[in-house]
Coordinates of C-alpha atoms and ligand atoms in Angstrom, one line a residue:
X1 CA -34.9 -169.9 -47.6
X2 CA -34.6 -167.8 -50.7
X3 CA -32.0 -164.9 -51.0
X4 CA -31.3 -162.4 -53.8
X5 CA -27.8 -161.9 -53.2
X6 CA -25.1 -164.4 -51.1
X7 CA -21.8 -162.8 -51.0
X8 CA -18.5 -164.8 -49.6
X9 CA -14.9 -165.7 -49.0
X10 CA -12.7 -168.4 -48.1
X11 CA -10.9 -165.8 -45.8
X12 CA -12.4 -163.2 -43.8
X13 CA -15.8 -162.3 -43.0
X14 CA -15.6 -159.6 -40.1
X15 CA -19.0 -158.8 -38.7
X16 CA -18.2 -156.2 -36.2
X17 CA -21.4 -157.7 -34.1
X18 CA -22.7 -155.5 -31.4
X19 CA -26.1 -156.2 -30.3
X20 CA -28.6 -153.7 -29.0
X21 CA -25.5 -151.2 -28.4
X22 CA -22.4 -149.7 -28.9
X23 CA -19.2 -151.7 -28.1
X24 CA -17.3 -150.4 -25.0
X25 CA -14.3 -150.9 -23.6
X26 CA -12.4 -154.3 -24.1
X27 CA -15.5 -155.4 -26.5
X28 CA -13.7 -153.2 -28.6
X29 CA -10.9 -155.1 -29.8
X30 CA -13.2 -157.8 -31.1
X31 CA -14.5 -157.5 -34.9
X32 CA -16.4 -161.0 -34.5
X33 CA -14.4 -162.7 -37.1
X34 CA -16.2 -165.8 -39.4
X35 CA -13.3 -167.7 -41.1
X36 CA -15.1 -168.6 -44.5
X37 CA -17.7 -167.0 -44.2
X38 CA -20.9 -165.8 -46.2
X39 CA -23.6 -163.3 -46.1
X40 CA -27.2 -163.6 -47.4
X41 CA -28.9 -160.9 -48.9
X42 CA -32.7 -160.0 -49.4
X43 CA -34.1 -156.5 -50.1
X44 CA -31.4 -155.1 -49.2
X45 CA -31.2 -156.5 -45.7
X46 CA -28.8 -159.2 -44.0
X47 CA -31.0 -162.3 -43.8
X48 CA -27.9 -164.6 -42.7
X49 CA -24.7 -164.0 -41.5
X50 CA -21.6 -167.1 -40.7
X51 CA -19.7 -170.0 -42.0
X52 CA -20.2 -170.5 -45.8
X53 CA -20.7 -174.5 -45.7
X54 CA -23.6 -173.2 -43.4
X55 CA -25.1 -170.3 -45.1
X56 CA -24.7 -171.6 -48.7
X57 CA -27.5 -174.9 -48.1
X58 CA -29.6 -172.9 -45.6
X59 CA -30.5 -170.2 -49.0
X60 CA -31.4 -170.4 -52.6
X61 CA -30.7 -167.3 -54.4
X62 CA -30.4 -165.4 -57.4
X63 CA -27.0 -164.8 -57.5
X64 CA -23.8 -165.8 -55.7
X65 CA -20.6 -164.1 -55.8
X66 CA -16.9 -165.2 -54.3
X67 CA -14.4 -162.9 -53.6
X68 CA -11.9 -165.7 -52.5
X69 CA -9.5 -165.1 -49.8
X70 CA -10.9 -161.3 -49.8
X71 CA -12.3 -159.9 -46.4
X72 CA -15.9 -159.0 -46.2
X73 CA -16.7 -156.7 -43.8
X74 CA -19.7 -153.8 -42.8
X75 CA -19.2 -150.6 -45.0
X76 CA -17.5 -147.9 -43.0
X77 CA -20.0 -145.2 -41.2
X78 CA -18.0 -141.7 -41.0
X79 CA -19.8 -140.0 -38.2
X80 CA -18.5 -136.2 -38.3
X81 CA -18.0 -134.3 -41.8
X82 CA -18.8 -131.0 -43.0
X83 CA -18.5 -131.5 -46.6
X84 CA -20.7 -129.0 -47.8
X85 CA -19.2 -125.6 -48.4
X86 CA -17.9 -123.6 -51.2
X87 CA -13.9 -122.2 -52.0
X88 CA -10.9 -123.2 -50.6
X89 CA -8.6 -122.4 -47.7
X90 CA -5.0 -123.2 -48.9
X91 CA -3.6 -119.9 -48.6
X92 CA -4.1 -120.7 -44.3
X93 CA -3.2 -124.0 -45.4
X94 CA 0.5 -122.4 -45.8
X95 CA -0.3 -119.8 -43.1
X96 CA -0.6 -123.3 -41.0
X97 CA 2.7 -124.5 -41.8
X98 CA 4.3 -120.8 -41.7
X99 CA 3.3 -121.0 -37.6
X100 CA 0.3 -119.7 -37.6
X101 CA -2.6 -121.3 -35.1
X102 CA -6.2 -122.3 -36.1
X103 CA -7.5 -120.3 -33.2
X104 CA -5.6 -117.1 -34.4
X105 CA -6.5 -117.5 -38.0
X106 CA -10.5 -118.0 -36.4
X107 CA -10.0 -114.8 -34.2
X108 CA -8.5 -113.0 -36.8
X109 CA -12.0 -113.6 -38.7
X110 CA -10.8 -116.5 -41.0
X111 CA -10.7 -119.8 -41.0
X112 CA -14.3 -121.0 -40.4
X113 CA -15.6 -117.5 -41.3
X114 CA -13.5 -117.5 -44.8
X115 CA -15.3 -120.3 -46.0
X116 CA -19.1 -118.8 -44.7
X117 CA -18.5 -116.0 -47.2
X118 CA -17.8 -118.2 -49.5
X119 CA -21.0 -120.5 -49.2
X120 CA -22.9 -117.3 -48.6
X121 CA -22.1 -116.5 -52.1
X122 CA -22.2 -119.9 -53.7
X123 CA -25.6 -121.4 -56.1
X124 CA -27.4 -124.4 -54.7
X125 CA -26.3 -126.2 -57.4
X126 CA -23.0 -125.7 -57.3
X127 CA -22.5 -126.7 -53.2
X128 CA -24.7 -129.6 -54.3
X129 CA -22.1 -130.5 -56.8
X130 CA -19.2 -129.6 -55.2
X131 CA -20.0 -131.5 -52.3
X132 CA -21.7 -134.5 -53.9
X133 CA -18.2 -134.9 -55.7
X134 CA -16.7 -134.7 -52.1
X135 CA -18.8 -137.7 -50.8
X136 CA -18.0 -139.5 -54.0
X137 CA -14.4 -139.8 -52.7
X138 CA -15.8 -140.9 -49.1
X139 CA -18.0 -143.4 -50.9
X140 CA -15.0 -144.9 -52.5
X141 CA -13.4 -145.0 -49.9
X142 CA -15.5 -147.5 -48.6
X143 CA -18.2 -144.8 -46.8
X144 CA -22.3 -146.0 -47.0
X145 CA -23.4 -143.9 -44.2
X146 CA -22.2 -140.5 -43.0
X147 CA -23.4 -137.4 -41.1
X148 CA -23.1 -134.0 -42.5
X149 CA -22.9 -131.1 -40.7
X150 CA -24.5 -127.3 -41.5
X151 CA -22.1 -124.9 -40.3
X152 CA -21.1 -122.3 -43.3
X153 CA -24.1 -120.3 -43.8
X154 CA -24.8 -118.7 -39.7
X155 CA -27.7 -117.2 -41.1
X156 CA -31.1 -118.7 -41.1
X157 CA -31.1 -118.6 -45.2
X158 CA -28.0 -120.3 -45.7
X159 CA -28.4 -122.6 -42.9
X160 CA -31.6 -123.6 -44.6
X161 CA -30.2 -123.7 -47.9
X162 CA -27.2 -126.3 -46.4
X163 CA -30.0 -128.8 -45.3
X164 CA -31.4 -128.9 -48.1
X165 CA -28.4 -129.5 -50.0
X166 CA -27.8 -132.1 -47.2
X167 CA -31.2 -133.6 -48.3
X168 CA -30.3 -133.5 -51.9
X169 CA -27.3 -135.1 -51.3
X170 CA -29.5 -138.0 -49.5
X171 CA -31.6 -138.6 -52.5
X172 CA -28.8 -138.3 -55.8
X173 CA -26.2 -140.0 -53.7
X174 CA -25.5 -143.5 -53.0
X175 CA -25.0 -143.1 -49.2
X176 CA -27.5 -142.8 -46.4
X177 CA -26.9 -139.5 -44.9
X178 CA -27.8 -137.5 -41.3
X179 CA -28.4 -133.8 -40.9
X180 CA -26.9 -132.0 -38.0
X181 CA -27.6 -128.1 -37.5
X182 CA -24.4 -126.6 -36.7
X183 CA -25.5 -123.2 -36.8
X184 CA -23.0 -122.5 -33.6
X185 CA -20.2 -123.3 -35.2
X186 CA -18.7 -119.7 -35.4
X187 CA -19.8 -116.5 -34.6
X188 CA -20.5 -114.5 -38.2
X189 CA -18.3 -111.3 -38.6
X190 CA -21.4 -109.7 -38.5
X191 CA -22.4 -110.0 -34.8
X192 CA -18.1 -110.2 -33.9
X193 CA -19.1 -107.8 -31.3
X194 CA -22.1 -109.2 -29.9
X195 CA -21.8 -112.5 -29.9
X196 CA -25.2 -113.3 -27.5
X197 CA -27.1 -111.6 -29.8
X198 CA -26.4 -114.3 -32.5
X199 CA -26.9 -116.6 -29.9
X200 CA -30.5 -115.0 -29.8
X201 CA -30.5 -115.2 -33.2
X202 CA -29.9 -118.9 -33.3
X203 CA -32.5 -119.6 -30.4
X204 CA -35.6 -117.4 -31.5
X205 CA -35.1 -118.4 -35.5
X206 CA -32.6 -120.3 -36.9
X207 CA -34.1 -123.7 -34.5
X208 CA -37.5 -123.1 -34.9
X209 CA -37.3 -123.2 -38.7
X210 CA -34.6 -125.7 -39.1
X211 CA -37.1 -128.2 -37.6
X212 CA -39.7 -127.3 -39.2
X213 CA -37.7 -128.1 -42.3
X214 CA -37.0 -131.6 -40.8
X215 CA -40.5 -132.2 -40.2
X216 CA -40.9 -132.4 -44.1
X217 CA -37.9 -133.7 -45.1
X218 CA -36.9 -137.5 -46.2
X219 CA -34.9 -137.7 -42.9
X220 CA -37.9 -137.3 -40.6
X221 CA -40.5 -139.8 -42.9
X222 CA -37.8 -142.5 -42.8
X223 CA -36.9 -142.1 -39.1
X224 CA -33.0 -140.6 -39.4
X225 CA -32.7 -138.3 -36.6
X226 CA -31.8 -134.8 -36.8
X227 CA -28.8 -133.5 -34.4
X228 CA -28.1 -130.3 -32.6
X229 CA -24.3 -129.7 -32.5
X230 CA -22.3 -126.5 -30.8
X231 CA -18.5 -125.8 -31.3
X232 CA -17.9 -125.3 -27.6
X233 CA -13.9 -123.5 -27.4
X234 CA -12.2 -120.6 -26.6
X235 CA -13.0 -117.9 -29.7
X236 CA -16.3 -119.5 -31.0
X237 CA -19.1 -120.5 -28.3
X238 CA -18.9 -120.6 -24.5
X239 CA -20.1 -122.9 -22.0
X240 CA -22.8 -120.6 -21.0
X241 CA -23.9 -120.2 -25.1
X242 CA -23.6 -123.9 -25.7
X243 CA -26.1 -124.9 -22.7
X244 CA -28.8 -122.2 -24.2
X245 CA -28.5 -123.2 -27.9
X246 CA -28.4 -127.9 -27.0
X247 CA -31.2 -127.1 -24.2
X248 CA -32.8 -125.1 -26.2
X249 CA -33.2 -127.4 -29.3
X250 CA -34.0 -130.8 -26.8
X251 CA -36.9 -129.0 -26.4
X252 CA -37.7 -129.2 -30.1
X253 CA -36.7 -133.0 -30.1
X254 CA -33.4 -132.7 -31.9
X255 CA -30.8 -135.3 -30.9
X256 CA -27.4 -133.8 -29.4
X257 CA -23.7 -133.8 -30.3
X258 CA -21.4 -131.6 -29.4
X259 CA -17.5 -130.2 -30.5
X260 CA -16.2 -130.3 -27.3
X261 CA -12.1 -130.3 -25.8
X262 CA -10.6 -129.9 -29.0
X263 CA -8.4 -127.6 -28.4
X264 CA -9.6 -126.4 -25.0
X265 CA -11.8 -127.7 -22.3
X266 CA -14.9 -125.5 -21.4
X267 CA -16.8 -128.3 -19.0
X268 CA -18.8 -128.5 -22.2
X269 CA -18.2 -132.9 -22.5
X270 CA -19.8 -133.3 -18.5
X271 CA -22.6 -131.2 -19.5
X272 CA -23.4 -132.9 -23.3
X273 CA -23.1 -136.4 -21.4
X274 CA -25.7 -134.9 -18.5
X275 CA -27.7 -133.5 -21.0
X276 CA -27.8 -137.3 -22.8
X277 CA -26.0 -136.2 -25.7
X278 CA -25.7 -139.1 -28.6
X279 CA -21.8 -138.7 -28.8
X280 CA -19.3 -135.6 -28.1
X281 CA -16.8 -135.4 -30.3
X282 CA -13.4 -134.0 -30.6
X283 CA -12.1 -135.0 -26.9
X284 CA -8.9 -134.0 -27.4
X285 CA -9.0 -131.9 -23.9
X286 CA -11.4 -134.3 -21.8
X287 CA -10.5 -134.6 -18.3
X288 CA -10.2 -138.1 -16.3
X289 CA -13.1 -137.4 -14.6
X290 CA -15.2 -136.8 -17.9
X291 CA -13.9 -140.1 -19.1
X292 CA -14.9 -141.8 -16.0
X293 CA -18.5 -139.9 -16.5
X294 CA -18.3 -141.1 -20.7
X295 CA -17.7 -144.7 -19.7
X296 CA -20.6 -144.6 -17.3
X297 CA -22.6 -143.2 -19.7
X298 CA -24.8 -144.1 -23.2
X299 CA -22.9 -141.3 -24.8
X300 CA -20.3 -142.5 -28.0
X301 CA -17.0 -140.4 -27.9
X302 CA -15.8 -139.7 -31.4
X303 CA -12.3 -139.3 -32.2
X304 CA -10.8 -137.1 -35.0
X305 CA -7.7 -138.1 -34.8
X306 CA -7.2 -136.5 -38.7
X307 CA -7.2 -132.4 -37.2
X308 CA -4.2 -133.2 -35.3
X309 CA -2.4 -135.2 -38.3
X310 CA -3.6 -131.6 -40.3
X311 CA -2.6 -129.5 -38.5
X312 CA 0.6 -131.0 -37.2
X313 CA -0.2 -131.8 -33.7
X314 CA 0.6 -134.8 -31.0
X315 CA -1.7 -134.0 -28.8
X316 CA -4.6 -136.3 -29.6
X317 CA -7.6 -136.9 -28.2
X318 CA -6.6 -140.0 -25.1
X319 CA -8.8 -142.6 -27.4
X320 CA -6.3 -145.2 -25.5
X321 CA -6.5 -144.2 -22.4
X322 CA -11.2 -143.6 -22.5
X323 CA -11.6 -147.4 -23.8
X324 CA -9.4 -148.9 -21.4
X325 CA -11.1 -147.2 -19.4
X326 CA -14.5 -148.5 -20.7
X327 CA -15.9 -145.8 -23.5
X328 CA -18.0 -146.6 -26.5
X329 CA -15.4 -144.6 -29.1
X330 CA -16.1 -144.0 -32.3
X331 CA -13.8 -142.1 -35.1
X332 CA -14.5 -139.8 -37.9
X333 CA -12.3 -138.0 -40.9
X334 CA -14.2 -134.7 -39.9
X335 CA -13.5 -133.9 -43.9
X336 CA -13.9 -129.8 -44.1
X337 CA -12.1 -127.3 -45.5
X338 CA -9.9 -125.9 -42.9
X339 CA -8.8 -128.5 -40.1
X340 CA -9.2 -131.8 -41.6
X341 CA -9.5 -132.2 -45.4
X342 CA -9.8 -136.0 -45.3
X343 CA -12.6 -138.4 -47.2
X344 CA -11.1 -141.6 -45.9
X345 CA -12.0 -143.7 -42.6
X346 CA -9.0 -146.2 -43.7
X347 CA -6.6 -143.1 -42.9
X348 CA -8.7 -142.0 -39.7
X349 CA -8.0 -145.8 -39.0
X350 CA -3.7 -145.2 -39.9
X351 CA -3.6 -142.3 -37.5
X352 CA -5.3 -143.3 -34.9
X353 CA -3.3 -147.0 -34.8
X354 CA 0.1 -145.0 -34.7
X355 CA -1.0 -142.2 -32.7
X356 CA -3.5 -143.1 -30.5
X357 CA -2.4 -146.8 -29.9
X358 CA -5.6 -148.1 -31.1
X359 CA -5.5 -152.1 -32.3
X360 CA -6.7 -152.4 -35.5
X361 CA -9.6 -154.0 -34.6
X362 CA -10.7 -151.5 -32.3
X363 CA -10.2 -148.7 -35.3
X364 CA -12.4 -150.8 -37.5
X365 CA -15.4 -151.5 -34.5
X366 CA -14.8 -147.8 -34.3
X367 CA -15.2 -146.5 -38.3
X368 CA -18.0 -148.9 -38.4
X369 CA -20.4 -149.7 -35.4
X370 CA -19.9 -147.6 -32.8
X371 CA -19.9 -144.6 -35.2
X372 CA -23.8 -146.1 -36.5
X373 CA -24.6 -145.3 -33.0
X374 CA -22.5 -142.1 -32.8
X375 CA -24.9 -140.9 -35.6
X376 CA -28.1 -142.9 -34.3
X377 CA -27.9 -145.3 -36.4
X378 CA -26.9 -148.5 -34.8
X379 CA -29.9 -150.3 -35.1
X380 CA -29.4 -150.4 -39.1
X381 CA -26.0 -150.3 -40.1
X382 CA -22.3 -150.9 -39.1
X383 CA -22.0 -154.2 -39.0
X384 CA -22.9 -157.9 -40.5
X385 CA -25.8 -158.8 -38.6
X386 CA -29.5 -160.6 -39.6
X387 CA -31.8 -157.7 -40.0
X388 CA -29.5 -155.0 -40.9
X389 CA -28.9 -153.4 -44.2
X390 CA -27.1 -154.7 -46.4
X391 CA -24.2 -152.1 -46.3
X392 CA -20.4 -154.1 -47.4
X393 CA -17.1 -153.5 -48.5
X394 CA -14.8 -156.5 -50.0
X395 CA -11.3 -155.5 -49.3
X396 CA -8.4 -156.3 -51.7
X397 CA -6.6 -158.3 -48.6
X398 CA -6.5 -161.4 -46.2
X399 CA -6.3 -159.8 -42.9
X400 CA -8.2 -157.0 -41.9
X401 CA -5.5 -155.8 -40.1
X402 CA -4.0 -154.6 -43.4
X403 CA -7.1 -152.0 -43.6
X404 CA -5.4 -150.1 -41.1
X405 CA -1.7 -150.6 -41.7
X406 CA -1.7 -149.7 -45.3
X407 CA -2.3 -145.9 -45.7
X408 CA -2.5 -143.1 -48.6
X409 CA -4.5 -145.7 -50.6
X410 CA -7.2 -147.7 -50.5
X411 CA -8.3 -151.4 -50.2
X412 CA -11.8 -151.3 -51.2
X413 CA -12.4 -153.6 -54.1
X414 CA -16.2 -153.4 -53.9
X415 CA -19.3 -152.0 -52.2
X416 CA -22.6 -152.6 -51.5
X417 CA -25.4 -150.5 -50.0
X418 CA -28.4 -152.6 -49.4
X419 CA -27.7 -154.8 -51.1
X420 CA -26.6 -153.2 -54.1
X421 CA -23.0 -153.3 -56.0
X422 CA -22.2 -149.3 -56.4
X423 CA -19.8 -148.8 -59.2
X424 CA -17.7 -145.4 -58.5
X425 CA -16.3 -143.5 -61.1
Ligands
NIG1 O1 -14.3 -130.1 -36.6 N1 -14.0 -127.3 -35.0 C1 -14.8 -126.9 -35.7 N2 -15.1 -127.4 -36.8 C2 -14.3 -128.1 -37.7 C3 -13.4 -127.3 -38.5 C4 -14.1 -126.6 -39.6 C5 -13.3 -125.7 -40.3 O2 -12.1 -125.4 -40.0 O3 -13.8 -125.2 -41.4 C6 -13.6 -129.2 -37.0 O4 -12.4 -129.2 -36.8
FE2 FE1 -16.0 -130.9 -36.8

């Protein structure tokens, strides 16, 4: 059979193989390793996937590459960012580390709402800018896919404007991006004292002409779904709110996520999982009973494991305790400007190894396959098997192990997205 592209290595080639779905539970802590093994490449999909002394005969090709001992393994999918915004927040940054909580600094109308004014003010083409240099970063480090949340404008304009810049991103980028509508993620200064009415404002508008906007875009002609999300907690949007805004945009056909028990549970995790959600992320709050209700479920639970490393907490999300107890988890840097500043999944993957006990393999499954599915993707990318894109790093190590024992630098040596060797700058 004829290839373009075979890649390999005389060490490791980790698929991350999941099948039809997301690996739960014990599948977790195995990344389907192929001791010398090689990947065959055509039009930017994987047409053959295993040992080398059986890939190389079965396929002619263009062109062959060996990375010699180096691991091969799927580029890394970061499931939960909100990298587009204008200004910075480092004067809370030292409020942070003065005492002061996120929640107060939110109440107190910053935090989230500091950086809304900002994007409010900001030109299209600087947030495109800004925030395509921002997923440069993730890109080097190793990111093909990633889902970007709305979130800075809470007002139909500059809600609109974000997913468009989401969609220009998409097209000038190297990555494959998703567009999630996080138009709940604060409540606007403007409606501080009336917060249903925003809710209303978010219903009766803001939903019906987000997807309309998705109905045109790329996302929609190529199949990439187009989420819903809420930030369900104490000083932002209650369980009542959060049920109106996710049943009200199922109706449109938007997918569901949700920011759930981060810092306080609201019941808003058992009613995103009845609701069918896709994955509900955060977790740092969830109750036994919602992990029991998680592992039963199709829903992904996504970690973020860099917010408490930010802002100097232990009290992480239970990511041991949900897959022993049989989730699909999935882990994310959340990158944004207030609570998690982060463009790397190899540090997602340090922290949540030390502080959240996780094997390494079961951080890499996690930054790779099961976050495809966190973001609906699954059936295309996040790991090394026969119809999937072509989406690869080459790490500058044996053992993948090392990926998430090393941190503050990074391993990838190369990248390919469909195929194609990216260069970053
Ligand atoms: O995932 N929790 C809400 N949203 C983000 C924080 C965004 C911000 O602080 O600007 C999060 O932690
Ligand atoms: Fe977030």
């Amino acid at each position: 059979m004829h290839a373009d592209l075979i890649l390999s290595t005389t060490g490791q080639l980790v698929t991350c193989r999941s099948g039809a779905s997301p690996k739960k539970g014990a599948a977790m802590s195995d990344v389907g390793i192929v001791s010398r093994g090689a990947v065959a490449i055509k039009d930017g999909k994987i047409v053959g996937v295993g040992p080398a002394d059986a890939i190389l005969p079965e396929f002619d090709s263009n062109e062959s590459i060996s990375f010699g001992d180096h691991v091969i393994c799927p580029a890394f999918v970061d499931p939960h960012t909100h990298i587009v915004f204008a200004g910075d927040r480092l004067d809370e940054f030292e409020m942070k580390i003065r005492g002061t909580e996120y929640l107060d600094i939110l109440k107190s109308g910053g935090g989230i709402n500091s950086t809304v004014k900002e994007t409010r003010a900001a030109k299209f083409s600087s947030l495109v800018a800004e925030s395509n240099l921002r997923l440069d970063k993730m890109i080097e480090y190793g990111t093909a896919t990633a889902e970007i949340k709305t979130g800075y404008g809470l007002d139909t304009a500059t809600e609109l404007t974000m997913l468009s810049v989401i969609e220009t991103l998409d097209e000038i980028s190297h990555a494959d991006l998703v567009p999630t509508l996080l138009a709940a993620h604060a409540i606007p200064r403007e409606f501080r004292d009336r917060p249903d009415a925003y809710v209303d404002l978010v219903c009766s508008d803001i939903l019906p002409k987000a997807w309309a906007w998705y109905g045109g875009s790329r996302f929609a002609a190529s199949g990439v779904p187009f989420f819903i999300d809420v930030f369900c907690e104490k000083n932002a949007f209650d369980l009542k709110q959060t049920k109106r805004i996710i049943s009200g945009a199922s109706k449109f056909g938007f997918a569901i996520k949700a920011h759930v028990d981060e810092f306080t549970n609201l019941g808003g995790s058992t009613f995103a999982i009845q609701i069918g959600a896709v994955s509900i992320d955060h977790l740092d709050a969830i109750s036994d009973e919602e992990i029991d209700l998680l592992s039963k479920s199709k829903t992904v639970g996504v970690v973020t494991p860099t917010v408490n490393f930010n802002l100097g907490s232990c009290d992480f999300a239970p990511a041991r305790k949900m897959i022993d107890h049989g989730c699909a988890i999935a882990m994310s840097t959340d990158y944004n400007p207030g609570s998690a500043p982060c463009p790397s999944q190899q540090m997602t993957m340090a922290i949540a190894c030390r502080y959240q006990r996780l094997l390494p393999a079961e951080a890499l499954n996690a930054a790779t396959i099961n976050a495809a599915w966190a973001i609906g993707l699954g059936e295309r990318t996040g790991s090394i098997e026969i119809g999937k894109n072509a989406d690869l790093l080459v790490l500058d190590c044996k053992d993948y192990r090392q990926a998430a024992f090393e941190f503050g630098g990074n391993l990838v040596s190369s990248r390919f997205k469909n195929g194609k060797s990216i260069e970053t700058k």
